[in-house]
Short mmCIF file of C-alpha atoms and ligand atoms in Angstrom, two decimals:
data_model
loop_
_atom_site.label_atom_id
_atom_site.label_comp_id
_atom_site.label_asym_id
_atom_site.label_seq_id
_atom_site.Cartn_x
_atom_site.Cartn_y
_atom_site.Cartn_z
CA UNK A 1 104.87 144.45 84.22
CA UNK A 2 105.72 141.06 83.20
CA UNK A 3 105.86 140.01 79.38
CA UNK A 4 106.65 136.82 78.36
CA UNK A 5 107.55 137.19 74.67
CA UNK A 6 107.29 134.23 72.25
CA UNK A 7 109.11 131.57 74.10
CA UNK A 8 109.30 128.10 73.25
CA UNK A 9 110.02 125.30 75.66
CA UNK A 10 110.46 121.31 75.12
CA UNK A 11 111.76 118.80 77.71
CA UNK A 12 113.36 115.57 76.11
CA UNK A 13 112.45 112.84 78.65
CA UNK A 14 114.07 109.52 77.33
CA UNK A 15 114.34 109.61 73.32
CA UNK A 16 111.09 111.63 72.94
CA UNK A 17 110.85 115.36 73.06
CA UNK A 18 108.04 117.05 74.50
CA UNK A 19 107.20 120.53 73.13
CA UNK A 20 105.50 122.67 76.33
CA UNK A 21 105.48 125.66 75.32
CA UNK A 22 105.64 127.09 71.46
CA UNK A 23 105.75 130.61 70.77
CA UNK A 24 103.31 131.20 73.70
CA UNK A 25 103.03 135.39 75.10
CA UNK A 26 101.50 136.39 78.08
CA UNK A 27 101.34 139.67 79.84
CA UNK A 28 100.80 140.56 83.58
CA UNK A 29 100.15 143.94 83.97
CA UNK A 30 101.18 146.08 87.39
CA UNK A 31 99.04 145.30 90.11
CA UNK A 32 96.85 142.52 88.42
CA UNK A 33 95.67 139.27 89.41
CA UNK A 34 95.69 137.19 86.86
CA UNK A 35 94.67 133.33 87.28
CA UNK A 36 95.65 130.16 84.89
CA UNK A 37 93.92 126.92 84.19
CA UNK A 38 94.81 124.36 82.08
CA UNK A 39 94.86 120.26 82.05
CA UNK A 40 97.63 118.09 83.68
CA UNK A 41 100.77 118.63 82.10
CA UNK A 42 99.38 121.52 79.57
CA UNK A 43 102.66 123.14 81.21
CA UNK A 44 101.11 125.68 83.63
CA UNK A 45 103.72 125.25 86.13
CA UNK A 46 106.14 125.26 82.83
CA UNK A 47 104.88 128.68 82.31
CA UNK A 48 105.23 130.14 85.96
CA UNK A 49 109.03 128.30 86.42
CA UNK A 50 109.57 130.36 83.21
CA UNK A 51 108.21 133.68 84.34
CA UNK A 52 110.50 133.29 87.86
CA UNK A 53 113.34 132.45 85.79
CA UNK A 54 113.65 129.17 87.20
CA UNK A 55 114.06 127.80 83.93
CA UNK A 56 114.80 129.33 80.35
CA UNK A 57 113.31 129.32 77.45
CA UNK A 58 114.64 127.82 74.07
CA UNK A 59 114.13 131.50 72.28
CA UNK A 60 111.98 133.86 73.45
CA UNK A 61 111.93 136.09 76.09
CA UNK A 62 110.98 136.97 79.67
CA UNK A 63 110.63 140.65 80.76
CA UNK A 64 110.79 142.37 84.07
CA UNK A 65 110.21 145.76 82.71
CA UNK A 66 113.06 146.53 80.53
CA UNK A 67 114.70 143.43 82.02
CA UNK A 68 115.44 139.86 79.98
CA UNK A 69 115.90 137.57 82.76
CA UNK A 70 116.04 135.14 80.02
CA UNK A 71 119.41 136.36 78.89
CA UNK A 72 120.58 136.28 82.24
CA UNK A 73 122.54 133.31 83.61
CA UNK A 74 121.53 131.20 86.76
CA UNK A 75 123.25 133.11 89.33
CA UNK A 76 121.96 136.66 88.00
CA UNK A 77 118.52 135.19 87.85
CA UNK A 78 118.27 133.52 91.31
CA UNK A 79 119.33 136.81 92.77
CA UNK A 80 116.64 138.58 90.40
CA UNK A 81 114.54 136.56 91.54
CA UNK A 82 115.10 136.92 95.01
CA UNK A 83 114.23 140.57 95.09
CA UNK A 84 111.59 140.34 92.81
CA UNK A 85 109.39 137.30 93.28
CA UNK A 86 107.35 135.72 96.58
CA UNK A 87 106.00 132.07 96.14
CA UNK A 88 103.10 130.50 97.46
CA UNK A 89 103.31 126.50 96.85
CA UNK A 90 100.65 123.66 97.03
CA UNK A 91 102.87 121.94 99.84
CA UNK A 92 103.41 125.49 101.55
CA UNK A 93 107.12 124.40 101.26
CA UNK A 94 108.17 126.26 104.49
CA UNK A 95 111.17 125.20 106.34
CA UNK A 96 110.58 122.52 108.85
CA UNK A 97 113.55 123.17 111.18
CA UNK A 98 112.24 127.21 111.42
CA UNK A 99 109.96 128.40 113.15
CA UNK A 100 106.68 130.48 112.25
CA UNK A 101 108.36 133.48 112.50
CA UNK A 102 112.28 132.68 111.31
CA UNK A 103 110.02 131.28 108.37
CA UNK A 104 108.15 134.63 107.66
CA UNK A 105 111.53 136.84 107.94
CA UNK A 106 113.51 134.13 105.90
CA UNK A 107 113.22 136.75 102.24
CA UNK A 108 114.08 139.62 104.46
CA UNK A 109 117.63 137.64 105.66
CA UNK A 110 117.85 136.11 102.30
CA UNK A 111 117.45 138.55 100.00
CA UNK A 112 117.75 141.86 101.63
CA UNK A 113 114.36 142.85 100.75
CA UNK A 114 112.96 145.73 102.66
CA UNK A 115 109.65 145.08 104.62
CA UNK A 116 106.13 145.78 103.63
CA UNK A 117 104.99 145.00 107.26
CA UNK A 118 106.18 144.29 110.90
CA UNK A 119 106.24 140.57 111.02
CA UNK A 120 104.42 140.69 114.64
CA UNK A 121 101.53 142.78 112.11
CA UNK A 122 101.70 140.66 109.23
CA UNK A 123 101.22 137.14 111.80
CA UNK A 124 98.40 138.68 113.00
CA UNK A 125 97.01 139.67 110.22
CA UNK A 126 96.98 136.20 109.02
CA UNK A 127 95.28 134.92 112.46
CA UNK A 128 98.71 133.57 113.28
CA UNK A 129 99.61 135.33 116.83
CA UNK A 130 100.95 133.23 119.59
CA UNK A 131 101.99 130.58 117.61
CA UNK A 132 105.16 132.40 116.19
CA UNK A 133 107.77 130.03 117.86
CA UNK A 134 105.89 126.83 116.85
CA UNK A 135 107.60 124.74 113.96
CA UNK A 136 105.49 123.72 110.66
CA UNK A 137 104.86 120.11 111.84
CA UNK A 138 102.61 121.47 115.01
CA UNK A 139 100.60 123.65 112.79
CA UNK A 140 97.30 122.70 110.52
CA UNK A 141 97.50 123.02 106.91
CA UNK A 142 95.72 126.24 106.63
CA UNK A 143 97.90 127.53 109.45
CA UNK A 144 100.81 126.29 107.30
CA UNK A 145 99.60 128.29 104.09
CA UNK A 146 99.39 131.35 105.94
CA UNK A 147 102.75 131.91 107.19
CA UNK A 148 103.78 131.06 103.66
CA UNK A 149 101.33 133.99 103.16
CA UNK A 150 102.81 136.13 105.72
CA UNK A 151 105.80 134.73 103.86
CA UNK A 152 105.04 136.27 100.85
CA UNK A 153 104.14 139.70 101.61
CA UNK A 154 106.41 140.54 104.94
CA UNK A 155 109.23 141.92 102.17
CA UNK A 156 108.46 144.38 99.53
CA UNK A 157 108.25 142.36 96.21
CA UNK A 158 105.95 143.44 93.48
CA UNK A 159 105.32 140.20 92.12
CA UNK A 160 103.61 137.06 93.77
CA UNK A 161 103.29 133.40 92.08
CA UNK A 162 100.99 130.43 93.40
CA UNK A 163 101.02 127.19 92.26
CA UNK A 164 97.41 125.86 93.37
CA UNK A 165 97.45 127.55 96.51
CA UNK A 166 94.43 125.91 97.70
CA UNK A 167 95.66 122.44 96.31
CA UNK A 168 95.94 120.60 99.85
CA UNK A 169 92.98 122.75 101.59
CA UNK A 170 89.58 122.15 102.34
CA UNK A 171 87.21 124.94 101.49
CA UNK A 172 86.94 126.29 104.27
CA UNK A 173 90.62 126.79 104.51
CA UNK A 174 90.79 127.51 100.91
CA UNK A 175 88.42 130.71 101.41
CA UNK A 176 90.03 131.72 103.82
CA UNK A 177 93.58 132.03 102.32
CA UNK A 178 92.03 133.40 99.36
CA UNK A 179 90.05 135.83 101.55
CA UNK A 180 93.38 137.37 103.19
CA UNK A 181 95.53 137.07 99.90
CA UNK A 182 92.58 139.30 98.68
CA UNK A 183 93.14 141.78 101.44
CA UNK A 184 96.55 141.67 101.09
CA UNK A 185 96.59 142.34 97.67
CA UNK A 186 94.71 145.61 98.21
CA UNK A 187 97.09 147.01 100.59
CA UNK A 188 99.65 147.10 98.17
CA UNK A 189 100.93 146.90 94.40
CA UNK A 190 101.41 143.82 94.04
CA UNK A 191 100.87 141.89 91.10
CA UNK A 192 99.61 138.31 91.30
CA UNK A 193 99.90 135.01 89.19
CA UNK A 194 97.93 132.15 89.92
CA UNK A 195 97.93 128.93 88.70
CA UNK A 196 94.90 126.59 89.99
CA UNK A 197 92.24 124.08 89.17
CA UNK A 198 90.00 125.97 91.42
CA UNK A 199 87.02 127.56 90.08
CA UNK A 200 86.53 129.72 93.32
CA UNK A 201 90.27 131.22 93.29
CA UNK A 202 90.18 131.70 89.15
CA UNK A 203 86.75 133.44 90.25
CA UNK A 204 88.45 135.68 92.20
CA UNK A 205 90.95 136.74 89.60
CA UNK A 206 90.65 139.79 86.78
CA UNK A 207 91.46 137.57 84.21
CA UNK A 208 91.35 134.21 83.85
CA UNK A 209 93.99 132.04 80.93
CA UNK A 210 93.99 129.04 79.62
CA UNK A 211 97.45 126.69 78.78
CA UNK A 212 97.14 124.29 75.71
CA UNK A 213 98.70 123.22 72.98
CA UNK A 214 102.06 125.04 73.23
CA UNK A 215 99.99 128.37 73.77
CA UNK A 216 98.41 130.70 76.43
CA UNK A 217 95.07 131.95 75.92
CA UNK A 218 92.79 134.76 77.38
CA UNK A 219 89.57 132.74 78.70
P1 LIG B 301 101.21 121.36 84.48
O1 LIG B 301 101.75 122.25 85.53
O2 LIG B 301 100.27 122.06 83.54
O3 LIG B 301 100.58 120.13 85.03
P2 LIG B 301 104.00 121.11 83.67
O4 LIG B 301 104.33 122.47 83.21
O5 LIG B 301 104.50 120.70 85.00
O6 LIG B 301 102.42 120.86 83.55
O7 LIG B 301 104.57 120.04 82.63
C1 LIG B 301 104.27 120.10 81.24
C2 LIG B 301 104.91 118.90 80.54
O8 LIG B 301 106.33 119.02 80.60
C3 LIG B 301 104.58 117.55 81.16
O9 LIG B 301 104.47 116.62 80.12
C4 LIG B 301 105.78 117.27 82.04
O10 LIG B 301 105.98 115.90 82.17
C5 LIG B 301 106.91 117.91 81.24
N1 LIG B 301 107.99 118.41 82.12
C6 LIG B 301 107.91 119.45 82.97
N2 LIG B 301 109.09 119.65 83.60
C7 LIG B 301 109.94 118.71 83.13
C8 LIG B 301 111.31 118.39 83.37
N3 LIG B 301 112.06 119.10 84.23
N4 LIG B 301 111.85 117.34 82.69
C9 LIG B 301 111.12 116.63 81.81
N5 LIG B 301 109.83 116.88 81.53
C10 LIG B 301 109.23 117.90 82.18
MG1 LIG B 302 101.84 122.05 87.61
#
């Protein structure tokens, strides 16, 4: 389980200070799927680049369990987050000099994780078969959010964050990541965070929340 305890974050872009995030808790429980909305620059992806310990808060802090990743430094939290965390971007942010599959096993080379499936298994389960040694440019967008799919689950990390998954995909495309992230997702324990302007993915979630004024709310 993930808490996120009363943090407070500001940025200070030329001499004015922006306060994000003020005192703001949120909890994602084992094996939920828990969706966020919120207006341009409410600090959704504020809250998320918390909760991976890509940033820190001001005070406040970020749980793993019985773990503060907020009290670790950068080095400590880049490997925690390594082993802990999968991503799934808006620009599928693969790696455009790997191929489909050096992509997929990247987090198992990276960060030692062990694997939650074969990666031959988890390509075909995302409809990606015979297209393993092709490089990101020669594949479609959908085709592009599925290996970061594949991506995602190939190692064994209970948590997964998205960042408007469905951001650059027609609906079509969108359904259909959502559709297998849904399968996925039952297959194992892993808990998911979403962030999205998407009414069809924050559908899909068990709980939706809302980011505003410094705070995250239960919607
Ligand atoms: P959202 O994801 O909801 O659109 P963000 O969390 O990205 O919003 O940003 C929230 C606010 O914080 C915005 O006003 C944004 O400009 C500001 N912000 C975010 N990251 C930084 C940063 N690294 N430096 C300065 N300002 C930032
Ligand atoms: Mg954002």
């Amino acid at each position: 389980m993930i808490r996120i305890l009363s943090v407070s974050k500001s940025f200070v872009s030329g001499n004015e200070t922006v306060q994000v995030l003020k005192d703001a808790s949120f909890f994602l429980p084992d094996s939920a799927f828990y969706a966020v909305t919120g207006p341009s620059g409410s600090g959704k992806s504020t809250l998320l680049n918390l909760a991976a310990g890509l940033i820190v808060p001001e005070s406040g802090s970020v749980f793993f369990d019985q773990t503060d990743i907020a009290a670790y430094d950068e080095d400590a939290r880049t490997r925690f987050r390594g082993k802990h965390v999968a991503f799934v971007f808006q620009q599928f942010h693969l790696v455009p000099n790997l191929t489909v599959e050096e992509n997929v096993e990247l987090p198992l080379r990276l960060n030692g994780l062990s694997r939650r499936f074969e990666t031959e298994a988890i390509l075909g389960r995302v409809g990606l078969l015979g297209k393993e040694k092709r490089y990101p440019f020669e594949l479609s967008g959908g085709e592009q959010q599925r290996v970061a799919i594949a991506r995602a689950f190939v190692g064994n990390v209970p948590y997964l964050f998205m960042d408007e998954p469905t951001g650059n995909l027609d609906k079509k495309n969108a359904d259909s990541v959502m559709d297998l992230i849904g399968e996925l997702r039952g297959e194992t324990e892993i808990s998911i965070l979403a962030i999205t302007h998407d009414d069809s993915v924050a559908a899909r979630a068990d709980k939706r929340f809302r980011v505003g004024e410094g705070k995250v709310e239960e919607v």
